[in-house]
Amino acid sequence: MKQITSRDNPQFKQLKKMVEQPRARREQDRILLDGAHLIDAYVAEGGVPELLIVADGACSEDAQHTLNANPAVEQLHLPPGLFAELSPVATPTGILALAVTPRLPVPAEPVFALLLEDIQDPGNLGAILRSAAAAGVDAVYLSAACADVWSAKVLRGGQGAHFLLPLLERADLCALATAFNGQVLATSPHGAALYTLDLRQPSAFLVGNEGKGLSPALMACASVRVSIPMPGRIESLNAAAATAICLFERVRQQAS
């Protein structure tokens, strides 16, 4: 066990840099997992944390259980004030883990794919990935302008989805859509009603930016535009909600 009490400590500075800079995470190929649930999900999929970071005197019962379940992992203890500088939440659970970024192999010919263009909100992106993992999506492709998929907020929103999904960042979505061996469905306010389409065949959904939607270039790569019928008096759905509806309509059709 190691104790750090100063923010001038080189190891603490390096961890802080990882929190604040996506480039630092990419260069080290490491992520910080916040909270016992996320750490446990990582371990359940075969991951082994390199370091457990603990808030002195501020560990929740779940955090203590995670510590006890990983006795061989090195521990770094911090005062609550320093720990709070690494945690993305207002009320930290008291445990973080430094871990190697998991990389699941992307299938050469997925039959159920999700292509995300410029999703900016970390909470939206995390929720989308959680739905994708729950729906059994084969692979998720992200454009270069998407929020950092390995940021703490996206990881928390995904609730372990990152450890189950093949993820390809900075992807050429137009090339992928063009090469996809099946129907490519572009989500749009104006298109064929989702529930009228046959989704039992290989399908790739294109989901665009929260405000602008899909770019004209990517829209042109789709084989069909799809909309979600909304009888209520609301203009649009949240990107994460719309994505979940589309993905689980395919799940429903596959099961019927």
GROMACS .gro file of C-alpha atoms in nm:
model
  256
    1MET     CA    1   0.000   0.000   0.000
    2LYS     CA    2   0.124   0.347  -0.090
    3GLN     CA    3   0.009   0.680   0.054
    4ILE     CA    4   0.012   1.013  -0.131
    5THR     CA    5  -0.072   1.338   0.050
    6SER     CA    6   0.046   1.605  -0.194
    7ARG     CA    7  -0.091   1.703  -0.535
    8ASP     CA    8   0.270   1.775  -0.634
    9ASN     CA    9   0.347   1.404  -0.626
   10PRO     CA   10   0.451   1.290  -0.980
   11GLN     CA   11   0.224   0.986  -0.973
   12PHE     CA   12  -0.075   1.196  -0.872
   13LYS     CA   13   0.005   1.448  -1.146
   14GLN     CA   14   0.012   1.168  -1.402
   15LEU     CA   15  -0.325   1.037  -1.287
   16LYS     CA   16  -0.471   1.390  -1.297
   17LYS     CA   17  -0.344   1.429  -1.653
   18MET     CA   18  -0.524   1.109  -1.750
   19VAL     CA   19  -0.847   1.247  -1.607
   20GLU     CA   20  -0.818   1.573  -1.799
   21GLN     CA   21  -0.652   1.476  -2.128
   22PRO     CA   22  -0.778   1.212  -2.374
   23ARG     CA   23  -0.436   1.219  -2.539
   24ALA     CA   24  -0.271   1.105  -2.215
   25ARG     CA   25  -0.512   0.813  -2.194
   26ARG     CA   26  -0.442   0.714  -2.554
   27GLU     CA   27  -0.064   0.741  -2.517
   28GLN     CA   28  -0.064   0.521  -2.206
   29ASP     CA   29  -0.345   0.294  -2.333
   30ARG     CA   30  -0.492   0.319  -1.985
   31ILE     CA   31  -0.828   0.420  -1.838
   32LEU     CA   32  -0.954   0.517  -1.494
   33LEU     CA   33  -1.259   0.325  -1.374
   34ASP     CA   34  -1.468   0.511  -1.120
   35GLY     CA   35  -1.669   0.314  -0.867
   36ALA     CA   36  -1.700  -0.042  -0.748
   37HIS     CA   37  -1.963  -0.144  -1.005
   38LEU     CA   38  -1.747  -0.046  -1.302
   39ILE     CA   39  -1.436  -0.209  -1.156
   40ASP     CA   40  -1.628  -0.529  -1.082
   41ALA     CA   41  -1.764  -0.534  -1.439
   42TYR     CA   42  -1.410  -0.498  -1.576
   43VAL     CA   43  -1.287  -0.786  -1.359
   44ALA     CA   44  -1.588  -1.002  -1.452
   45GLU     CA   45  -1.481  -0.982  -1.817
   46GLY     CA   46  -1.128  -1.096  -1.741
   47GLY     CA   47  -0.962  -0.760  -1.673
   48VAL     CA   48  -0.708  -0.715  -1.395
   49PRO     CA   49  -0.663  -0.360  -1.260
   50GLU     CA   50  -0.308  -0.238  -1.234
   51LEU     CA   51  -0.379  -0.009  -0.939
   52LEU     CA   52  -0.666   0.055  -0.699
   53ILE     CA   53  -0.692   0.416  -0.582
   54VAL     CA   54  -0.867   0.454  -0.249
   55ALA     CA   55  -1.003   0.754  -0.060
   56ASP     CA   56  -0.888   0.728   0.301
   57GLY     CA   57  -1.182   0.696   0.538
   58ALA     CA   58  -1.436   0.751   0.260
   59CYS     CA   59  -1.485   0.403   0.112
   60SER     CA   60  -1.839   0.281   0.062
   61GLU     CA   61  -1.934  -0.075   0.156
   62ASP     CA   62  -1.928  -0.172  -0.214
   63ALA     CA   63  -1.583  -0.019  -0.255
   64GLN     CA   64  -1.453  -0.213   0.043
   65HIS     CA   65  -1.594  -0.533  -0.105
   66THR     CA   66  -1.409  -0.464  -0.432
   67LEU     CA   67  -1.086  -0.406  -0.239
   68ASN     CA   68  -1.129  -0.734  -0.055
   69ALA     CA   69  -1.199  -0.919  -0.381
   70ASN     CA   70  -0.873  -0.798  -0.539
   71PRO     CA   71  -0.609  -0.844  -0.267
   72ALA     CA   72  -0.320  -0.886  -0.511
   73VAL     CA   73  -0.370  -0.546  -0.677
   74GLU     CA   74  -0.149  -0.263  -0.555
   75GLN     CA   75  -0.331   0.008  -0.360
   76LEU     CA   76  -0.274   0.382  -0.363
   77HIS     CA   77  -0.438   0.575  -0.078
   78LEU     CA   78  -0.528   0.943  -0.108
   79PRO     CA   79  -0.688   1.199   0.123
   80PRO     CA   80  -1.053   1.259   0.022
   81GLY     CA   81  -0.965   1.601  -0.119
   82LEU     CA   82  -0.708   1.462  -0.363
   83PHE     CA   83  -0.931   1.168  -0.449
   84ALA     CA   84  -1.211   1.410  -0.541
   85GLU     CA   85  -0.981   1.571  -0.800
   86LEU     CA   86  -0.963   1.237  -0.984
   87SER     CA   87  -1.329   1.136  -0.953
   88PRO     CA   88  -1.584   1.274  -1.205
   89VAL     CA   89  -1.876   1.269  -0.961
   90ALA     CA   90  -1.978   1.507  -0.684
   91THR     CA   91  -2.012   1.225  -0.430
   92PRO     CA   92  -1.734   0.972  -0.498
   93THR     CA   93  -1.772   0.611  -0.388
   94GLY     CA   94  -1.414   0.609  -0.266
   95ILE     CA   95  -1.248   0.378  -0.517
   96LEU     CA   96  -1.094   0.412  -0.864
   97ALA     CA   97  -0.893   0.167  -1.072
   98LEU     CA   98  -0.617   0.224  -1.323
   99ALA     CA   99  -0.655  -0.037  -1.596
  100VAL     CA  100  -0.540  -0.128  -1.946
  101THR     CA  101  -0.788  -0.009  -2.208
  102PRO     CA  102  -0.982  -0.318  -2.322
  103ARG     CA  103  -0.986  -0.380  -2.699
  104LEU     CA  104  -1.232  -0.637  -2.826
  105PRO     CA  105  -1.168  -0.748  -3.186
  106VAL     CA  106  -1.400  -0.583  -3.439
  107PRO     CA  107  -1.573  -0.845  -3.658
  108ALA     CA  108  -1.488  -0.833  -4.028
  109GLU     CA  109  -1.853  -0.869  -4.130
  110PRO     CA  110  -2.091  -0.764  -3.852
  111VAL     CA  111  -2.462  -0.831  -3.903
  112PHE     CA  112  -2.583  -0.581  -3.641
  113ALA     CA  113  -2.382  -0.260  -3.633
  114LEU     CA  114  -2.412   0.090  -3.494
  115LEU     CA  115  -2.239   0.389  -3.655
  116LEU     CA  116  -2.225   0.705  -3.444
  117GLU     CA  117  -2.150   1.042  -3.601
  118ASP     CA  118  -2.038   1.330  -3.378
  119ILE     CA  119  -2.224   1.232  -3.060
  120GLN     CA  120  -2.104   1.509  -2.829
  121ASP     CA  121  -2.263   1.452  -2.490
  122PRO     CA  122  -2.075   1.196  -2.275
  123GLY     CA  123  -2.393   1.093  -2.096
  124ASN     CA  124  -2.568   1.030  -2.427
  125LEU     CA  125  -2.276   0.830  -2.560
  126GLY     CA  126  -2.254   0.616  -2.248
  127ALA     CA  127  -2.627   0.545  -2.256
  128ILE     CA  128  -2.609   0.455  -2.626
  129LEU     CA  129  -2.329   0.207  -2.563
  130ARG     CA  130  -2.520   0.054  -2.273
  131SER     CA  131  -2.823   0.000  -2.499
  132ALA     CA  132  -2.602  -0.138  -2.776
  133ALA     CA  133  -2.445  -0.394  -2.543
  134ALA     CA  134  -2.784  -0.494  -2.405
  135ALA     CA  135  -2.927  -0.536  -2.757
  136GLY     CA  136  -2.638  -0.755  -2.870
  137VAL     CA  137  -2.486  -0.517  -3.125
  138ASP     CA  138  -2.182  -0.675  -3.297
  139ALA     CA  139  -1.974  -0.358  -3.326
  140VAL     CA  140  -1.994   0.018  -3.266
  141TYR     CA  141  -1.808   0.262  -3.490
  142LEU     CA  142  -1.746   0.621  -3.381
  143SER     CA  143  -1.650   0.923  -3.588
  144ALA     CA  144  -1.349   1.132  -3.489
  145ALA     CA  145  -1.572   1.411  -3.352
  146CYS     CA  146  -1.756   1.188  -3.104
  147ALA     CA  147  -1.696   1.248  -2.735
  148ASP     CA  148  -1.399   1.054  -2.599
  149VAL     CA  149  -1.542   0.706  -2.556
  150TRP     CA  150  -1.297   0.623  -2.275
  151SER     CA  151  -1.363   0.932  -2.062
  152ALA     CA  152  -1.483   0.874  -1.707
  153LYS     CA  153  -1.832   1.010  -1.778
  154VAL     CA  154  -1.884   0.788  -2.082
  155LEU     CA  155  -1.752   0.486  -1.892
  156ARG     CA  156  -1.991   0.553  -1.605
  157GLY     CA  157  -2.282   0.595  -1.846
  158GLY     CA  158  -2.192   0.270  -2.021
  159GLN     CA  159  -2.201   0.072  -1.695
  160GLY     CA  160  -1.969  -0.196  -1.830
  161ALA     CA  161  -2.076  -0.183  -2.196
  162HIS     CA  162  -1.719  -0.092  -2.297
  163PHE     CA  163  -1.600  -0.435  -2.183
  164LEU     CA  164  -1.859  -0.618  -2.397
  165LEU     CA  165  -1.858  -0.421  -2.723
  166PRO     CA  166  -1.604  -0.406  -3.006
  167LEU     CA  167  -1.545  -0.031  -3.044
  168LEU     CA  168  -1.370   0.137  -3.335
  169GLU     CA  169  -1.284   0.503  -3.279
  170ARG     CA  170  -1.211   0.768  -3.543
  171ALA     CA  171  -1.381   0.545  -3.800
  172ASP     CA  172  -1.453   0.634  -4.163
  173LEU     CA  173  -1.829   0.594  -4.134
  174CYS     CA  174  -1.905   0.653  -4.503
  175ALA     CA  175  -1.663   0.379  -4.607
  176LEU     CA  176  -1.804   0.141  -4.347
  177ALA     CA  177  -2.163   0.212  -4.447
  178THR     CA  178  -2.084   0.162  -4.813
  179ALA     CA  179  -1.909  -0.170  -4.745
  180PHE     CA  180  -2.173  -0.305  -4.505
  181ASN     CA  181  -2.325  -0.629  -4.631
  182GLY     CA  182  -2.688  -0.550  -4.549
  183GLN     CA  183  -2.928  -0.261  -4.510
  184VAL     CA  184  -2.797   0.069  -4.377
  185LEU     CA  185  -3.061   0.267  -4.189
  186ALA     CA  186  -3.019   0.639  -4.132
  187THR     CA  187  -3.218   0.779  -3.842
  188SER     CA  188  -3.407   1.086  -3.960
  189PRO     CA  189  -3.715   1.294  -3.870
  190HIS     CA  190  -3.849   1.206  -4.214
  191GLY     CA  191  -3.835   0.849  -4.335
  192ALA     CA  192  -4.003   0.511  -4.333
  193ALA     CA  193  -4.166   0.426  -4.001
  194LEU     CA  194  -3.933   0.202  -3.801
  195TYR     CA  195  -4.202  -0.056  -3.727
  196THR     CA  196  -4.280  -0.115  -4.096
  197LEU     CA  197  -3.926  -0.226  -4.183
  198ASP     CA  198  -3.786  -0.579  -4.189
  199LEU     CA  199  -3.497  -0.572  -3.943
  200ARG     CA  200  -3.439  -0.948  -3.933
  201GLN     CA  201  -3.173  -0.910  -4.205
  202PRO     CA  202  -2.822  -0.769  -4.144
  203SER     CA  203  -2.872  -0.410  -4.034
  204ALA     CA  204  -2.653  -0.111  -3.953
  205PHE     CA  205  -2.804   0.196  -3.787
  206LEU     CA  206  -2.659   0.542  -3.846
  207VAL     CA  207  -2.712   0.790  -3.561
  208GLY     CA  208  -2.608   1.153  -3.587
  209ASN     CA  209  -2.523   1.452  -3.374
  210GLU     CA  210  -2.771   1.554  -3.104
  211GLY     CA  211  -2.844   1.891  -3.267
  212LYS     CA  212  -2.755   1.856  -3.634
  213GLY     CA  213  -2.839   1.493  -3.696
  214LEU     CA  214  -2.654   1.303  -3.969
  215SER     CA  215  -2.434   1.486  -4.217
  216PRO     CA  216  -2.554   1.491  -4.579
  217ALA     CA  217  -2.250   1.284  -4.680
  218LEU     CA  218  -2.331   1.003  -4.437
  219MET     CA  219  -2.703   1.025  -4.507
  220ALA     CA  220  -2.624   0.962  -4.873
  221CYS     CA  221  -2.455   0.634  -4.778
  222ALA     CA  222  -2.775   0.492  -4.630
  223SER     CA  223  -3.003   0.252  -4.813
  224VAL     CA  224  -3.311   0.374  -4.626
  225ARG     CA  225  -3.410   0.658  -4.398
  226VAL     CA  226  -3.597   0.553  -4.086
  227SER     CA  227  -3.809   0.754  -3.845
  228ILE     CA  228  -3.975   0.673  -3.513
  229PRO     CA  229  -4.350   0.747  -3.511
  230MET     CA  230  -4.426   1.007  -3.242
  231PRO     CA  231  -4.797   1.076  -3.195
  232GLY     CA  232  -4.725   1.312  -2.907
  233ARG     CA  233  -4.660   1.684  -2.945
  234ILE     CA  234  -4.281   1.677  -2.923
  235GLU     CA  235  -4.033   1.761  -3.194
  236SER     CA  236  -3.769   1.496  -3.138
  237LEU     CA  237  -3.628   1.231  -2.908
  238ASN     CA  238  -3.301   1.230  -2.720
  239ALA     CA  239  -3.033   1.055  -2.929
  240ALA     CA  240  -2.984   0.782  -2.670
  241ALA     CA  241  -3.357   0.713  -2.643
  242ALA     CA  242  -3.402   0.705  -3.020
  243THR     CA  243  -3.109   0.467  -3.059
  244ALA     CA  244  -3.245   0.231  -2.794
  245ILE     CA  245  -3.585   0.220  -2.964
  246CYS     CA  246  -3.427   0.133  -3.300
  247LEU     CA  247  -3.197  -0.134  -3.160
  248PHE     CA  248  -3.463  -0.306  -2.956
  249GLU     CA  249  -3.713  -0.306  -3.241
  250ARG     CA  250  -3.462  -0.527  -3.420
  251VAL     CA  251  -3.431  -0.743  -3.107
  252ARG     CA  252  -3.810  -0.776  -3.097
  253GLN     CA  253  -3.830  -0.875  -3.462
  254GLN     CA  254  -3.550  -1.128  -3.425
  255ALA     CA  255  -3.735  -1.291  -3.135
  256SER     CA  256  -4.073  -1.307  -3.308
   0.00000   0.00000   0.00000
